[in-house]
Amino acid sequence: VAVLAQYDNKPIYHVQTENKTVSLMINVYQGEEYVKKYLELFSKENIKATFFLGGCWAAKNKELVKEIYDAGHEIGNHGYNHKLHTKLNSQDSKNEMMRTNSLIKQITGKSCFLFAPPSGDVNSTVVLDAQKCGMVTVMWSADTIDWRDQDKEKIYNRVERNLKPGTLILMHPTKATLEALPEIILLIKAKGYNALTVGEHLK
């Protein structure tokens, strides 16, 4: 895949573009109720996002995985058991990735080509292991830190101050983020940005 070659051997923190485009990325290991509400909001606002799914979560929520996919969102790989991949040997790391890919392909008919390491735990070996599994490694350029700070103002401000062409905005399915999201979407649109999936962004 041309995209893989372009991002050889390094994780993607930011997309190099002059277009006013950003990506909303949601890393999911829990929060089924908020995922559903995100889907409703994205549908209303005509936004497409990239959901990085943990395999153990996807296994328990197959219908919801299908719902995300059928709504036109992109699905990425977030490992299987939220392990720190730099602490695993290469075989175990690849097994985590492939197990998740296999499950997502079984549910949606499509494999992932994007990998977001759990906890942002990455080194060159993890990037190489992901490449061997046919994926590029995606990090972020705007971290809402919403898993720690359940504060919609902080979440919004972290997006606002990092908003520029090619920004990858990381969030999780939490109550505070759901409260902040309508304002974040309003901000993105008001500043003339389009929200693309990460895959669309990399084309």
mmCIF file of C-alpha atoms in Angstrom:
data_model
loop_
_atom_site.group_PDB
_atom_site.id
_atom_site.type_symbol
_atom_site.label_atom_id
_atom_site.label_comp_id
_atom_site.label_asym_id
_atom_site.label_seq_id
_atom_site.Cartn_x
_atom_site.Cartn_y
_atom_site.Cartn_z
ATOM 1 C CA VAL A 1 0.000 0.000 0.000
ATOM 2 C CA ALA A 2 1.424 3.377 -1.025
ATOM 3 C CA VAL A 3 0.348 4.965 2.239
ATOM 4 C CA LEU A 4 2.374 2.414 4.205
ATOM 5 C CA ALA A 5 5.526 3.135 2.220
ATOM 6 C CA GLN A 6 5.116 6.870 2.740
ATOM 7 C CA TYR A 7 5.014 6.464 6.519
ATOM 8 C CA ASP A 8 7.677 3.776 6.716
ATOM 9 C CA ASN A 9 9.325 3.187 10.061
ATOM 10 C CA LYS A 10 7.777 6.082 11.966
ATOM 11 C CA PRO A 11 4.547 6.772 13.810
ATOM 12 C CA ILE A 12 2.225 9.503 12.527
ATOM 13 C CA TYR A 13 1.689 12.342 14.990
ATOM 14 C CA HIS A 14 0.346 14.884 12.540
ATOM 15 C CA VAL A 15 -0.715 14.867 8.883
ATOM 16 C CA GLN A 16 1.343 17.131 6.633
ATOM 17 C CA THR A 17 -1.256 19.148 4.754
ATOM 18 C CA GLU A 18 -2.080 22.730 3.883
ATOM 19 C CA ASN A 19 -5.802 21.894 3.753
ATOM 20 C CA LYS A 20 -7.961 22.847 6.708
ATOM 21 C CA THR A 21 -8.622 19.274 7.760
ATOM 22 C CA VAL A 22 -8.468 17.461 11.105
ATOM 23 C CA SER A 23 -9.293 13.957 12.335
ATOM 24 C CA LEU A 24 -11.310 12.975 15.392
ATOM 25 C CA MET A 25 -9.926 9.739 16.864
ATOM 26 C CA ILE A 26 -11.708 7.783 19.583
ATOM 27 C CA ASN A 27 -9.777 5.054 21.422
ATOM 28 C CA VAL A 28 -12.225 2.538 22.857
ATOM 29 C CA TYR A 29 -11.831 -0.087 25.580
ATOM 30 C CA GLN A 30 -14.991 0.836 27.491
ATOM 31 C CA GLY A 31 -17.942 3.236 27.411
ATOM 32 C CA GLU A 32 -20.540 1.504 25.233
ATOM 33 C CA GLU A 33 -23.257 3.981 26.214
ATOM 34 C CA TYR A 34 -21.142 6.973 25.138
ATOM 35 C CA VAL A 35 -20.062 5.342 21.869
ATOM 36 C CA LYS A 36 -23.737 5.123 20.874
ATOM 37 C CA LYS A 37 -24.231 8.793 21.728
ATOM 38 C CA TYR A 38 -21.111 9.755 19.760
ATOM 39 C CA LEU A 39 -22.585 7.962 16.739
ATOM 40 C CA GLU A 40 -25.859 9.871 17.094
ATOM 41 C CA LEU A 41 -24.027 13.200 17.350
ATOM 42 C CA PHE A 42 -21.684 12.450 14.429
ATOM 43 C CA SER A 43 -24.651 11.442 12.283
ATOM 44 C CA LYS A 44 -26.486 14.668 13.125
ATOM 45 C CA GLU A 45 -23.384 16.780 12.409
ATOM 46 C CA ASN A 46 -22.363 14.776 9.329
ATOM 47 C CA ILE A 47 -18.937 13.954 10.799
ATOM 48 C CA LYS A 48 -16.859 10.872 10.067
ATOM 49 C CA ALA A 49 -14.368 9.783 12.724
ATOM 50 C CA THR A 50 -11.808 7.024 13.281
ATOM 51 C CA PHE A 51 -12.574 4.614 16.133
ATOM 52 C CA PHE A 52 -9.561 2.633 17.380
ATOM 53 C CA LEU A 53 -11.059 -0.437 19.023
ATOM 54 C CA GLY A 54 -9.568 -2.713 21.642
ATOM 55 C CA GLY A 55 -10.112 -6.331 20.601
ATOM 56 C CA CYS A 56 -11.500 -7.461 23.964
ATOM 57 C CA TRP A 57 -14.059 -4.606 23.790
ATOM 58 C CA ALA A 58 -14.966 -5.405 20.174
ATOM 59 C CA ALA A 59 -15.489 -9.087 21.056
ATOM 60 C CA LYS A 60 -18.120 -8.067 23.635
ATOM 61 C CA ASN A 61 -19.742 -5.408 21.432
ATOM 62 C CA LYS A 62 -19.920 -6.918 17.947
ATOM 63 C CA GLU A 63 -23.250 -5.246 17.087
ATOM 64 C CA LEU A 64 -21.871 -1.853 18.077
ATOM 65 C CA VAL A 65 -18.695 -2.436 16.028
ATOM 66 C CA LYS A 66 -20.920 -3.172 13.028
ATOM 67 C CA GLU A 67 -22.963 -0.052 13.774
ATOM 68 C CA ILE A 68 -19.804 2.103 13.804
ATOM 69 C CA TYR A 69 -18.675 0.597 10.513
ATOM 70 C CA ASP A 70 -22.085 0.757 8.836
ATOM 71 C CA ALA A 71 -22.374 4.446 9.756
ATOM 72 C CA GLY A 72 -19.325 5.081 7.556
ATOM 73 C CA HIS A 73 -16.753 5.593 10.292
ATOM 74 C CA GLU A 74 -13.265 4.159 10.058
ATOM 75 C CA ILE A 75 -12.147 1.390 12.398
ATOM 76 C CA GLY A 76 -8.556 1.121 13.565
ATOM 77 C CA ASN A 77 -6.724 -1.422 15.717
ATOM 78 C CA HIS A 78 -6.021 -0.596 19.393
ATOM 79 C CA GLY A 79 -4.471 -3.920 20.406
ATOM 80 C CA TYR A 80 -6.441 -6.677 22.109
ATOM 81 C CA ASN A 81 -5.927 -6.437 25.882
ATOM 82 C CA HIS A 82 -4.582 -2.884 26.364
ATOM 83 C CA LYS A 83 -1.054 -4.155 26.936
ATOM 84 C CA LEU A 84 2.056 -1.962 26.731
ATOM 85 C CA HIS A 85 3.496 -3.113 23.405
ATOM 86 C CA THR A 86 7.062 -1.941 24.157
ATOM 87 C CA LYS A 87 7.080 -4.445 27.055
ATOM 88 C CA LEU A 88 5.998 -7.364 24.823
ATOM 89 C CA ASN A 89 8.277 -9.377 22.579
ATOM 90 C CA SER A 90 7.622 -8.918 18.864
ATOM 91 C CA GLN A 91 5.632 -12.124 18.494
ATOM 92 C CA ASP A 92 3.300 -11.299 21.388
ATOM 93 C CA SER A 93 2.903 -7.731 20.142
ATOM 94 C CA LYS A 94 1.989 -8.937 16.639
ATOM 95 C CA ASN A 95 -0.392 -11.524 18.125
ATOM 96 C CA GLU A 96 -2.265 -8.725 19.957
ATOM 97 C CA MET A 97 -2.562 -6.801 16.687
ATOM 98 C CA MET A 98 -3.483 -9.750 14.465
ATOM 99 C CA ARG A 99 -6.048 -11.115 16.909
ATOM 100 C CA THR A 100 -7.804 -7.736 16.849
ATOM 101 C CA ASN A 101 -7.533 -7.425 13.062
ATOM 102 C CA SER A 102 -8.941 -10.883 12.576
ATOM 103 C CA LEU A 103 -11.919 -10.127 14.843
ATOM 104 C CA ILE A 104 -12.673 -6.775 13.176
ATOM 105 C CA LYS A 105 -12.440 -8.366 9.734
ATOM 106 C CA GLN A 106 -14.830 -11.102 10.869
ATOM 107 C CA ILE A 107 -17.357 -8.452 12.028
ATOM 108 C CA THR A 108 -17.003 -5.860 9.244
ATOM 109 C CA GLY A 109 -15.402 -7.759 6.357
ATOM 110 C CA LYS A 110 -12.503 -5.303 6.374
ATOM 111 C CA SER A 111 -9.058 -5.404 8.010
ATOM 112 C CA CYS A 112 -7.561 -2.393 9.784
ATOM 113 C CA PHE A 113 -4.575 -0.599 8.333
ATOM 114 C CA LEU A 114 -4.170 1.830 11.259
ATOM 115 C CA PHE A 115 -2.775 0.882 14.670
ATOM 116 C CA ALA A 116 -2.965 3.100 17.771
ATOM 117 C CA PRO A 117 -0.744 1.679 20.536
ATOM 118 C CA PRO A 118 -2.504 1.385 23.919
ATOM 119 C CA SER A 119 -1.382 4.218 26.253
ATOM 120 C CA GLY A 120 0.583 5.710 23.338
ATOM 121 C CA ASP A 121 3.320 3.232 24.254
ATOM 122 C CA VAL A 122 5.508 3.103 21.159
ATOM 123 C CA ASN A 123 9.049 2.563 19.945
ATOM 124 C CA SER A 124 10.620 1.632 16.614
ATOM 125 C CA THR A 125 10.055 -2.106 17.226
ATOM 126 C CA VAL A 126 6.314 -1.595 17.784
ATOM 127 C CA VAL A 127 6.112 0.486 14.581
ATOM 128 C CA LEU A 128 7.940 -2.255 12.668
ATOM 129 C CA ASP A 129 5.723 -4.998 14.129
ATOM 130 C CA ALA A 130 2.626 -3.037 13.058
ATOM 131 C CA GLN A 131 4.096 -2.684 9.546
ATOM 132 C CA LYS A 132 4.628 -6.432 9.393
ATOM 133 C CA CYS A 133 0.911 -6.748 10.199
ATOM 134 C CA GLY A 134 0.097 -4.373 7.315
ATOM 135 C CA MET A 135 -0.548 -1.292 9.455
ATOM 136 C CA VAL A 136 0.835 2.180 10.068
ATOM 137 C CA THR A 137 1.112 3.442 13.649
ATOM 138 C CA VAL A 138 -0.943 6.491 14.574
ATOM 139 C CA MET A 139 -0.314 8.724 17.594
ATOM 140 C CA TRP A 140 -1.862 12.225 18.012
ATOM 141 C CA SER A 141 -1.148 15.951 17.906
ATOM 142 C CA ALA A 142 -3.956 17.115 20.229
ATOM 143 C CA ASP A 143 -4.536 14.999 23.329
ATOM 144 C CA THR A 144 -7.725 15.823 25.241
ATOM 145 C CA ILE A 145 -6.443 13.748 28.235
ATOM 146 C CA ASP A 146 -10.142 13.069 28.806
ATOM 147 C CA TRP A 147 -9.507 9.674 30.420
ATOM 148 C CA ARG A 148 -7.915 11.590 33.326
ATOM 149 C CA ASP A 149 -9.611 14.996 33.377
ATOM 150 C CA GLN A 150 -13.385 14.744 33.392
ATOM 151 C CA ASP A 151 -13.690 18.443 32.645
ATOM 152 C CA LYS A 152 -15.372 19.599 29.448
ATOM 153 C CA GLU A 153 -13.639 23.014 29.506
ATOM 154 C CA LYS A 154 -10.160 21.459 29.698
ATOM 155 C CA ILE A 155 -11.064 19.002 26.935
ATOM 156 C CA TYR A 156 -12.337 21.808 24.686
ATOM 157 C CA ASN A 157 -9.321 24.059 25.402
ATOM 158 C CA ARG A 158 -6.832 21.322 24.545
ATOM 159 C CA VAL A 159 -8.462 20.938 21.137
ATOM 160 C CA GLU A 160 -8.727 24.696 20.555
ATOM 161 C CA ARG A 161 -5.091 25.480 21.255
ATOM 162 C CA ASN A 162 -3.798 22.634 19.059
ATOM 163 C CA LEU A 163 -6.130 23.207 16.111
ATOM 164 C CA LYS A 164 -4.213 23.508 12.839
ATOM 165 C CA PRO A 165 -4.214 21.787 9.442
ATOM 166 C CA GLY A 166 -3.552 18.058 9.874
ATOM 167 C CA THR A 167 -4.259 17.866 13.615
ATOM 168 C CA LEU A 168 -5.094 14.391 14.949
ATOM 169 C CA ILE A 169 -7.401 14.860 17.944
ATOM 170 C CA LEU A 170 -7.386 12.033 20.502
ATOM 171 C CA MET A 171 -10.362 11.348 22.735
ATOM 172 C CA HIS A 172 -12.156 8.515 24.520
ATOM 173 C CA PRO A 173 -15.839 7.727 25.104
ATOM 174 C CA THR A 174 -16.420 9.616 28.368
ATOM 175 C CA LYS A 175 -19.271 11.710 29.754
ATOM 176 C CA ALA A 176 -17.211 14.938 29.841
ATOM 177 C CA THR A 177 -16.046 14.476 26.242
ATOM 178 C CA LEU A 178 -19.607 13.883 25.107
ATOM 179 C CA GLU A 179 -20.499 17.202 26.771
ATOM 180 C CA ALA A 180 -17.560 18.966 25.073
ATOM 181 C CA LEU A 181 -18.024 17.395 21.623
ATOM 182 C CA PRO A 182 -20.827 19.624 20.265
ATOM 183 C CA GLU A 183 -18.703 22.687 21.061
ATOM 184 C CA ILE A 184 -15.578 21.073 19.595
ATOM 185 C CA ILE A 185 -17.465 20.285 16.375
ATOM 186 C CA LEU A 186 -18.832 23.850 16.309
ATOM 187 C CA LEU A 187 -15.291 25.207 16.748
ATOM 188 C CA ILE A 188 -13.922 23.008 13.946
ATOM 189 C CA LYS A 189 -16.667 24.080 11.551
ATOM 190 C CA ALA A 190 -16.527 27.765 12.569
ATOM 191 C CA LYS A 191 -12.787 27.850 11.836
ATOM 192 C CA GLY A 192 -13.487 26.401 8.381
ATOM 193 C CA TYR A 193 -12.105 22.911 9.019
ATOM 194 C CA ASN A 194 -13.398 19.607 7.665
ATOM 195 C CA ALA A 195 -13.224 16.465 9.798
ATOM 196 C CA LEU A 196 -11.831 13.509 7.841
ATOM 197 C CA THR A 197 -11.087 9.986 8.965
ATOM 198 C CA VAL A 198 -7.376 9.342 9.493
ATOM 199 C CA GLY A 199 -7.337 7.104 6.400
ATOM 200 C CA GLU A 200 -8.869 9.840 4.228
ATOM 201 C CA HIS A 201 -6.364 12.270 5.686
ATOM 202 C CA LEU A 202 -3.398 10.123 4.697
ATOM 203 C CA LYS A 203 -4.420 9.720 1.055
#
